[in-house]
């Protein structure tokens, strides 16, 4: 009961902390990190620990599934050079630089230093995209950041797993090499196979409570199976999500799809909140243990690690910008090369977050210099989220990056094509009064769409529908209040009005915002 009460308290703290995040335009992971540390500083704050393996499965698996679901494989193919640069080379360089600092400055064992490097190497795209979404920046920047957050996790966790196994003495180098060679391709194949298995079962359960539960069982189950087989759980999850994203939306109804998305948004956000707050709680125990030794040394080392992480990303991105520019000029890289300003923004989008927190929590008890590594990881998360998270917006304004309207233009073109398809479908029905009425509505929508407007937002008919629906709501509420109808009737009609309003409204009205 004490653990449950602690969780409720932490969630309440998150709700309070997220209010200024939305109003001030601060990335919500930044506020969660600050809140976690503030809660940990309270004298009566509870001490909470979590099983290492559970930390990875619980916090990383659903976040990866959600991110991979929204990123098609063709986006990875189109941006393969910047993705290799960021998700592969940058992670390895960062891990190596931090490991060198750990050995040279703190005298860490080599395996422990490499584990620290792997923990702090992968940036978290959630914080960056939360801020970048407020600016009209190139679409490719969002795509590359999301793709980086998927693939760099795989690279970092492979390095982390190898370092932990070596430091713990559970696996020899001879046994480890073939496992690492098989982990990545084997994880991709396993993810594809499990994705097709899910596609045979999932659509049959769609729309049921069991189907919603099966989504979570499948997601966490895929991670557990990959771990048991010693394959890359990250790449397994990415492949699994991409297979489902390609075929699943066409096999379930709109209502089931909306419900599924809303459940996942709430669940993933809650797990993000718990991860940040739990890390803050564990930091208290770590700091108290460090006080028994040399806390001043721990702080200086953690700050040095944070500076190393930031500087390596900046230097590498600016260098790789020039490399990509020359590859583009030579015709090797067909896509447009990023501008120097955009690379500078990308280099400042290296905030660490969920993966760093979860891998730090996943270090087994008794691991060499565990307290120092966890403290350094927390410092990197806090330092990057607070410093970079709060200054990313001013940096974008200072650089005055060009607006990218390609997303809106593509949406406008596709919307016109859909309206034309609807009019073409109605054309043979010349004698139908209903078809004639609907043709008139669609022609009005088309006129608005040619002006770059969303018919649901600007159309007079839809505005009138929303006005009438509101009148119906008021009448329905009055009938319930006066006892004319029972609650069961009220809820059925309320749901009908909800769907009617959804169909007559701009999609942006129903987006979920943090806090």
XYZ file of C-alpha atoms in Angstrom:
515
model
C 0.000 0.000 0.000
C 2.897 2.367 0.733
C 4.257 1.850 -2.806
C 0.837 2.556 -4.316
C 0.473 5.721 -2.242
C 3.930 6.842 -3.351
C 2.990 6.329 -7.001
C -0.183 8.366 -6.586
C 1.791 11.145 -4.934
C 4.337 11.168 -7.746
C 1.589 11.333 -10.374
C -0.011 14.272 -8.579
C 3.360 16.038 -8.491
C 3.662 15.467 -12.245
C 0.213 16.944 -12.912
C 1.159 20.073 -10.967
C 4.598 20.373 -12.564
C 3.240 20.035 -16.109
C 0.999 23.094 -15.874
C 3.811 25.658 -16.296
C 5.346 23.396 -18.976
C 2.398 23.929 -21.299
C 1.983 27.633 -20.576
C 5.662 28.573 -20.804
C 6.489 26.380 -23.795
C 8.985 24.235 -21.855
C 9.458 20.611 -23.006
C 7.568 18.435 -20.560
C 10.526 16.070 -19.903
C 12.416 19.096 -18.550
C 9.684 19.804 -16.007
C 9.439 16.128 -15.046
C 13.188 15.939 -14.439
C 13.086 19.026 -12.233
C 10.057 17.685 -10.355
C 11.753 14.338 -9.742
C 14.763 15.977 -8.136
C 12.645 18.354 -6.040
C 10.553 15.468 -4.714
C 13.701 13.503 -3.913
C 14.994 16.429 -1.826
C 12.015 16.294 0.531
C 12.955 14.746 3.904
C 9.927 12.450 3.910
C 10.329 11.317 0.294
C 10.093 7.514 0.084
C 12.919 5.361 -1.140
C 11.778 3.470 -4.245
C 13.755 0.931 -6.243
C 12.872 -1.088 -9.319
C 14.154 -4.354 -10.757
C 16.808 -3.624 -13.449
C 15.313 -5.850 -16.163
C 11.838 -4.524 -15.417
C 13.043 -0.924 -15.855
C 14.070 -1.569 -19.461
C 10.971 -3.544 -20.417
C 8.474 -1.282 -18.635
C 9.747 2.095 -19.782
C 11.490 1.538 -23.115
C 9.342 -1.095 -24.871
C 6.090 0.933 -25.175
C 7.920 4.172 -25.975
C 9.806 2.462 -28.814
C 6.635 0.840 -30.124
C 4.874 4.211 -30.213
C 7.762 5.964 -31.970
C 8.364 3.192 -34.514
C 4.650 2.951 -35.325
C 4.747 6.535 -36.656
C 7.964 6.155 -38.668
C 7.704 4.262 -41.987
C 10.683 2.234 -43.283
C 10.924 4.435 -46.374
C 11.764 7.401 -44.132
C 14.731 5.451 -42.792
C 15.800 4.576 -46.327
C 15.543 8.169 -47.568
C 17.638 9.498 -44.683
C 20.101 6.650 -44.281
C 23.266 8.773 -44.288
C 22.266 11.233 -41.511
C 20.754 8.349 -39.546
C 23.965 6.315 -39.719
C 25.861 9.456 -38.749
C 23.669 10.113 -35.695
C 22.413 6.710 -34.614
C 25.618 4.820 -35.258
C 28.774 6.902 -35.381
C 27.682 9.628 -32.930
C 26.615 7.077 -30.319
C 29.871 5.119 -30.603
C 31.968 8.305 -30.475
C 30.068 9.590 -27.443
C 30.312 6.278 -25.617
C 34.048 6.073 -26.369
C 34.729 9.666 -25.270
C 32.796 9.228 -22.012
C 34.504 5.885 -21.365
C 37.904 7.546 -21.800
C 36.899 10.267 -19.323
C 35.696 7.604 -16.893
C 38.969 5.677 -17.030
C 41.321 8.673 -17.146
C 39.587 10.944 -14.620
C 37.710 8.604 -12.269
C 39.745 5.429 -12.614
C 36.691 3.352 -13.498
C 37.179 -0.203 -14.746
C 37.069 -0.236 -18.545
C 33.801 -2.226 -18.733
C 32.127 0.076 -16.201
C 33.321 3.160 -18.092
C 31.950 1.754 -21.358
C 28.635 1.031 -19.616
C 28.487 4.676 -18.485
C 29.233 5.809 -22.049
C 26.427 3.621 -23.426
C 23.992 4.926 -20.813
C 24.497 8.618 -21.656
C 25.140 8.236 -25.409
C 21.599 8.036 -26.902
C 19.573 11.291 -27.051
C 15.821 11.188 -26.495
C 13.834 12.657 -29.374
C 10.728 13.238 -27.234
C 12.087 16.356 -25.572
C 13.478 17.777 -28.805
C 10.379 17.148 -30.921
C 8.157 18.542 -28.154
C 9.982 21.838 -28.565
C 10.577 21.682 -32.334
C 6.864 21.082 -32.893
C 6.223 24.690 -31.871
C 8.306 25.945 -34.795
C 7.806 25.515 -38.521
C 11.065 23.696 -39.207
C 12.039 21.291 -42.025
C 10.107 18.022 -41.920
C 13.289 16.052 -42.473
C 14.617 17.364 -39.165
C 11.709 15.713 -37.330
C 12.103 12.503 -39.336
C 15.827 12.254 -38.686
C 15.421 12.972 -34.961
C 12.707 10.315 -34.609
C 14.696 7.794 -36.614
C 17.778 8.568 -34.557
C 15.915 7.939 -31.315
C 14.944 4.459 -32.540
C 18.262 3.289 -33.931
C 20.618 4.915 -31.434
C 18.801 3.101 -28.628
C 19.627 -0.204 -30.307
C 23.316 0.663 -30.665
C 23.582 2.009 -27.116
C 21.789 -0.950 -25.528
C 23.972 -3.441 -27.396
C 27.069 -1.696 -26.034
C 25.477 -1.473 -22.588
C 24.542 -5.150 -22.491
C 28.029 -6.219 -23.575
C 29.701 -3.958 -20.992
C 27.470 -5.122 -18.133
C 27.951 -8.785 -19.040
C 31.736 -8.311 -19.211
C 31.917 -6.368 -15.933
C 29.730 -8.933 -14.174
C 31.798 -11.827 -15.505
C 28.693 -13.724 -16.652
C 29.814 -14.059 -20.283
C 33.292 -14.398 -21.753
C 34.462 -12.336 -24.722
C 34.521 -15.479 -26.884
C 30.838 -16.155 -26.143
C 29.852 -12.499 -26.414
C 31.134 -11.847 -29.951
C 28.751 -14.189 -31.833
C 25.830 -13.017 -29.676
C 26.457 -9.391 -30.656
C 26.862 -10.317 -34.332
C 23.500 -12.093 -34.297
C 21.625 -9.635 -32.081
C 20.818 -6.951 -34.661
C 19.808 -9.002 -37.760
C 18.173 -11.627 -35.569
C 16.156 -8.937 -33.774
C 14.865 -7.510 -37.066
C 13.819 -10.953 -38.366
C 12.132 -11.825 -35.070
C 10.256 -8.512 -35.020
C 8.942 -9.059 -38.552
C 7.807 -12.604 -37.760
C 6.071 -11.565 -34.537
C 4.466 -8.661 -36.386
C 2.851 -11.039 -38.878
C 1.732 -13.321 -36.054
C 0.093 -10.342 -34.353
C -1.651 -9.405 -37.607
C -3.345 -12.824 -37.602
C -4.708 -12.327 -34.070
C -5.035 -8.601 -33.360
C -7.762 -7.675 -35.903
C -9.991 -10.485 -34.598
C -9.855 -8.999 -31.085
C -10.175 -5.346 -32.149
C -12.989 -3.486 -30.432
C -13.005 -5.703 -27.356
C -11.521 -5.141 -23.912
C -9.485 -8.281 -24.479
C -8.128 -6.713 -27.661
C -6.936 -3.628 -25.776
C -5.260 -5.861 -23.204
C -3.694 -7.976 -25.954
C -2.001 -4.884 -27.406
C -0.067 -4.426 -24.164
C 0.616 -8.150 -23.752
C 2.000 -8.320 -27.297
C 4.162 -5.210 -26.939
C 5.801 -6.223 -23.672
C 5.868 -9.864 -24.764
C 7.877 -9.039 -27.891
C 10.493 -7.306 -25.745
C 10.674 -10.232 -23.289
C 10.979 -12.835 -26.076
C 13.823 -10.901 -27.708
C 15.613 -10.587 -24.365
C 15.225 -14.317 -23.684
C 16.725 -15.112 -27.087
C 19.584 -12.614 -26.497
C 18.596 -10.573 -29.569
C 18.329 -6.800 -29.877
C 15.039 -6.050 -28.136
C 15.074 -2.513 -29.544
C 15.337 -3.589 -33.197
C 12.815 -6.368 -32.583
C 10.358 -3.801 -31.259
C 11.034 -1.376 -34.132
C 10.475 -4.060 -36.789
C 7.383 -5.363 -34.975
C 5.818 -1.882 -34.800
C 6.555 -1.061 -38.440
C 4.915 -4.276 -39.670
C 1.773 -3.519 -37.649
C 1.710 0.152 -38.685
C 1.713 -0.811 -42.358
C -1.289 -3.176 -42.284
C -3.225 -2.777 -39.033
C -5.009 0.575 -39.662
C -6.817 -0.874 -42.690
C -8.140 -3.841 -40.694
C -9.862 -2.095 -37.789
C -12.675 0.437 -37.577
C -12.227 4.159 -36.978
C -13.772 3.878 -33.530
C -11.431 1.077 -32.455
C -8.449 2.922 -33.885
C -9.271 6.136 -31.989
C -9.750 4.213 -28.765
C -6.489 2.318 -29.199
C -4.512 5.501 -29.897
C -5.977 7.286 -26.882
C -5.172 4.357 -24.565
C -1.583 4.219 -25.776
C -1.056 7.976 -25.482
C -2.183 7.917 -21.859
C -0.194 4.787 -20.956
C 3.073 5.944 -22.533
C 2.813 9.392 -21.002
C 2.190 7.863 -17.569
C 5.234 5.609 -17.929
C 7.343 8.621 -18.958
C 6.201 10.437 -15.842
C 7.028 7.481 -13.599
C 10.463 6.986 -15.189
C 11.557 10.565 -14.562
C 10.176 10.682 -11.044
C 11.557 7.269 -10.089
C 14.983 8.350 -11.291
C 14.751 11.392 -9.041
C 13.790 9.200 -6.120
C 16.702 6.840 -6.717
C 19.041 9.816 -7.002
C 18.432 10.586 -3.352
C 19.746 7.195 -2.249
C 22.675 7.537 -4.627
C 23.632 11.003 -3.373
C 23.382 9.918 0.273
C 25.761 7.045 -0.430
C 28.141 9.352 -2.290
C 28.181 11.699 0.710
C 29.883 8.945 2.633
C 32.782 9.226 0.187
C 33.681 12.271 -1.940
C 30.600 14.049 -3.236
C 32.684 16.951 -4.578
C 34.603 14.597 -6.843
C 31.347 12.954 -7.966
C 29.865 16.334 -8.947
C 32.963 17.412 -10.886
C 33.113 14.074 -12.700
C 29.394 14.155 -13.557
C 29.693 17.705 -14.934
C 32.689 16.643 -17.032
C 30.704 13.714 -18.440
C 27.823 16.062 -19.294
C 30.141 18.498 -21.090
C 31.737 15.623 -23.003
C 28.329 14.362 -24.158
C 27.276 17.809 -25.394
C 30.556 18.732 -27.091
C 30.986 15.416 -28.929
C 27.524 15.787 -30.509
C 28.122 19.397 -31.541
C 31.531 18.690 -33.085
C 30.362 15.539 -34.880
C 27.185 17.073 -36.331
C 28.986 20.127 -37.658
C 31.687 17.883 -39.142
C 29.174 15.446 -40.651
C 27.260 18.400 -42.114
C 30.259 19.199 -44.274
C 30.687 15.526 -45.209
C 27.037 15.219 -46.282
C 27.333 18.494 -48.197
C 30.250 17.136 -50.266
C 28.489 13.763 -50.770
C 25.456 15.667 -52.079
C 27.633 17.780 -54.360
C 29.272 14.633 -55.702
C 25.865 13.047 -56.419
C 26.307 10.222 -53.924
C 23.619 11.505 -51.553
C 20.476 12.442 -53.516
C 18.501 14.195 -50.774
C 19.179 17.846 -50.034
C 22.008 18.477 -47.593
C 21.055 20.101 -44.278
C 22.061 23.712 -43.776
C 24.724 24.587 -41.243
C 22.069 26.333 -39.125
C 19.869 23.226 -39.105
C 22.829 21.055 -38.103
C 23.554 23.459 -35.259
C 19.950 23.115 -34.078
C 20.218 19.336 -34.411
C 23.405 19.312 -32.368
C 21.570 21.188 -29.601
C 18.741 18.608 -29.695
C 20.833 16.080 -27.798
C 18.743 16.055 -24.636
C 18.993 12.764 -22.792
C 15.841 11.266 -21.356
C 13.943 8.023 -20.984
C 16.518 5.564 -22.335
C 19.314 7.040 -20.237
C 17.097 6.895 -17.154
C 15.951 3.327 -17.785
C 19.438 1.954 -18.518
C 20.836 3.661 -15.421
C 18.055 2.069 -13.369
C 18.879 -1.262 -15.049
C 22.414 -1.420 -13.647
C 22.501 -4.410 -11.285
C 23.232 -3.892 -7.602
C 26.904 -4.378 -6.838
C 27.987 -3.148 -10.296
C 31.415 -1.441 -10.113
C 31.024 2.284 -9.236
C 27.240 1.999 -9.670
C 26.452 5.045 -7.510
C 28.860 7.264 -9.427
C 27.492 6.053 -12.785
C 23.848 6.581 -11.779
C 24.648 10.024 -10.390
C 26.482 10.967 -13.607
C 23.594 9.715 -15.733
C 21.120 11.789 -13.739
C 23.370 14.842 -14.070
C 23.534 14.399 -17.847
C 19.739 14.059 -18.072
C 19.130 17.112 -15.910
C 21.882 19.171 -17.502
C 20.804 18.537 -21.087
C 17.076 18.784 -20.425
C 17.315 22.004 -18.438
C 20.096 23.837 -20.292
C 19.425 22.652 -23.838
C 15.677 22.254 -23.365
C 15.228 25.833 -22.151
C 17.565 27.389 -24.725
C 16.540 25.463 -27.853
C 13.662 27.855 -28.617
C 15.794 31.014 -28.323
C 18.469 29.376 -30.512
C 15.931 28.659 -33.259
C 14.683 32.247 -33.124
C 18.243 33.579 -33.233
C 19.145 31.537 -36.322
C 15.918 32.627 -38.127
C 15.477 29.341 -39.956
C 13.317 29.309 -43.066
C 9.727 28.145 -42.793
C 8.862 24.741 -44.200
C 5.317 24.664 -45.604
C 5.737 21.373 -47.454
C 3.667 19.476 -44.882
C 0.703 21.835 -45.279
C 1.018 21.807 -49.065
C 1.039 18.004 -49.177
C -2.004 17.851 -46.892
C -3.884 20.355 -49.072
C -3.113 18.372 -52.236
C -4.098 15.056 -50.672
C -7.320 16.564 -49.271
C -8.327 17.752 -52.750
C -7.634 14.283 -54.161
C -9.861 12.691 -51.502
C -12.708 15.131 -52.166
C -12.415 14.475 -55.916
C -12.603 10.734 -55.236
C -15.797 11.286 -53.222
C -17.372 13.383 -56.019
C -16.403 10.750 -58.592
C -18.078 8.061 -56.483
C -21.313 10.109 -56.315
C -21.353 11.050 -60.004
C -23.317 7.975 -61.260
C -26.067 8.568 -58.679
C -27.810 11.342 -60.614
C -31.370 10.433 -59.523
C -30.632 10.274 -55.813
C -31.665 13.311 -53.771
C -29.328 12.251 -50.970
C -26.425 12.016 -53.429
C -27.275 15.443 -54.828
C -27.264 16.946 -51.327
C -23.948 15.275 -50.531
C -22.443 16.445 -53.833
C -23.321 19.999 -52.903
C -21.587 19.626 -49.538
C -18.467 18.145 -51.111
C -18.291 20.864 -53.749
C -18.391 23.425 -50.968
C -15.612 21.524 -49.207
C -13.593 21.491 -52.415
C -13.882 25.232 -52.831
C -12.504 25.713 -49.313
C -9.776 23.117 -49.869
C -8.523 24.885 -53.005
C -7.961 27.945 -50.777
C -5.762 25.901 -48.428
C -8.435 25.760 -45.708
C -9.663 22.746 -43.771
C -13.374 22.315 -44.628
C -14.098 20.994 -41.129
C -12.670 24.180 -39.667
C -13.849 26.833 -42.116
C -17.033 25.345 -43.600
C -20.318 27.020 -42.639
C -22.188 23.703 -42.640
C -19.795 22.127 -40.150
C -19.836 25.235 -37.981
C -23.633 25.046 -37.957
C -23.474 21.336 -37.159
C -21.274 22.062 -34.135
C -23.688 24.767 -32.994
C -26.644 22.392 -33.295
C -24.746 19.610 -31.527
C -24.076 21.952 -28.612
C -27.798 22.727 -28.425
C -28.509 18.992 -28.395
C -26.018 18.537 -25.566
C -27.687 21.196 -23.482
C -31.096 19.616 -24.085
C -29.777 16.131 -23.285
C -28.184 17.328 -20.044
C -31.441 19.051 -19.027
C -33.463 15.893 -19.727
C -31.095 13.882 -17.542
C -31.141 16.484 -14.785
C -34.956 16.565 -14.752
C -35.213 12.785 -14.705
C -36.854 12.541 -18.141
C -34.242 9.974 -19.207
C -32.077 7.548 -17.228
C -28.299 7.621 -17.160
C -27.913 4.644 -19.511
C -29.940 6.442 -22.206
C -27.976 9.627 -21.553
C -24.612 7.927 -22.107
C -25.702 6.242 -25.356
C -26.912 9.556 -26.815
C -23.884 11.404 -25.438
C -21.593 9.027 -27.320
C -23.559 9.611 -30.537
C -23.111 13.365 -30.117
C -19.401 12.892 -29.421
C -18.892 11.078 -32.716
C -21.013 13.605 -34.569
C -18.926 16.446 -33.156
C -15.739 14.581 -34.036
C -16.872 14.294 -37.651
C -17.714 18.010 -37.870
C -14.571 19.342 -36.191
C -10.987 20.082 -37.149
C -8.742 17.211 -35.931
C -6.579 19.649 -33.973
C -9.436 20.222 -31.522
C -9.034 16.677 -30.247
C -5.244 16.523 -29.899
C -3.998 15.590 -26.437
C -1.527 18.031 -24.880
C 0.858 17.265 -22.046
C -0.467 18.445 -18.695
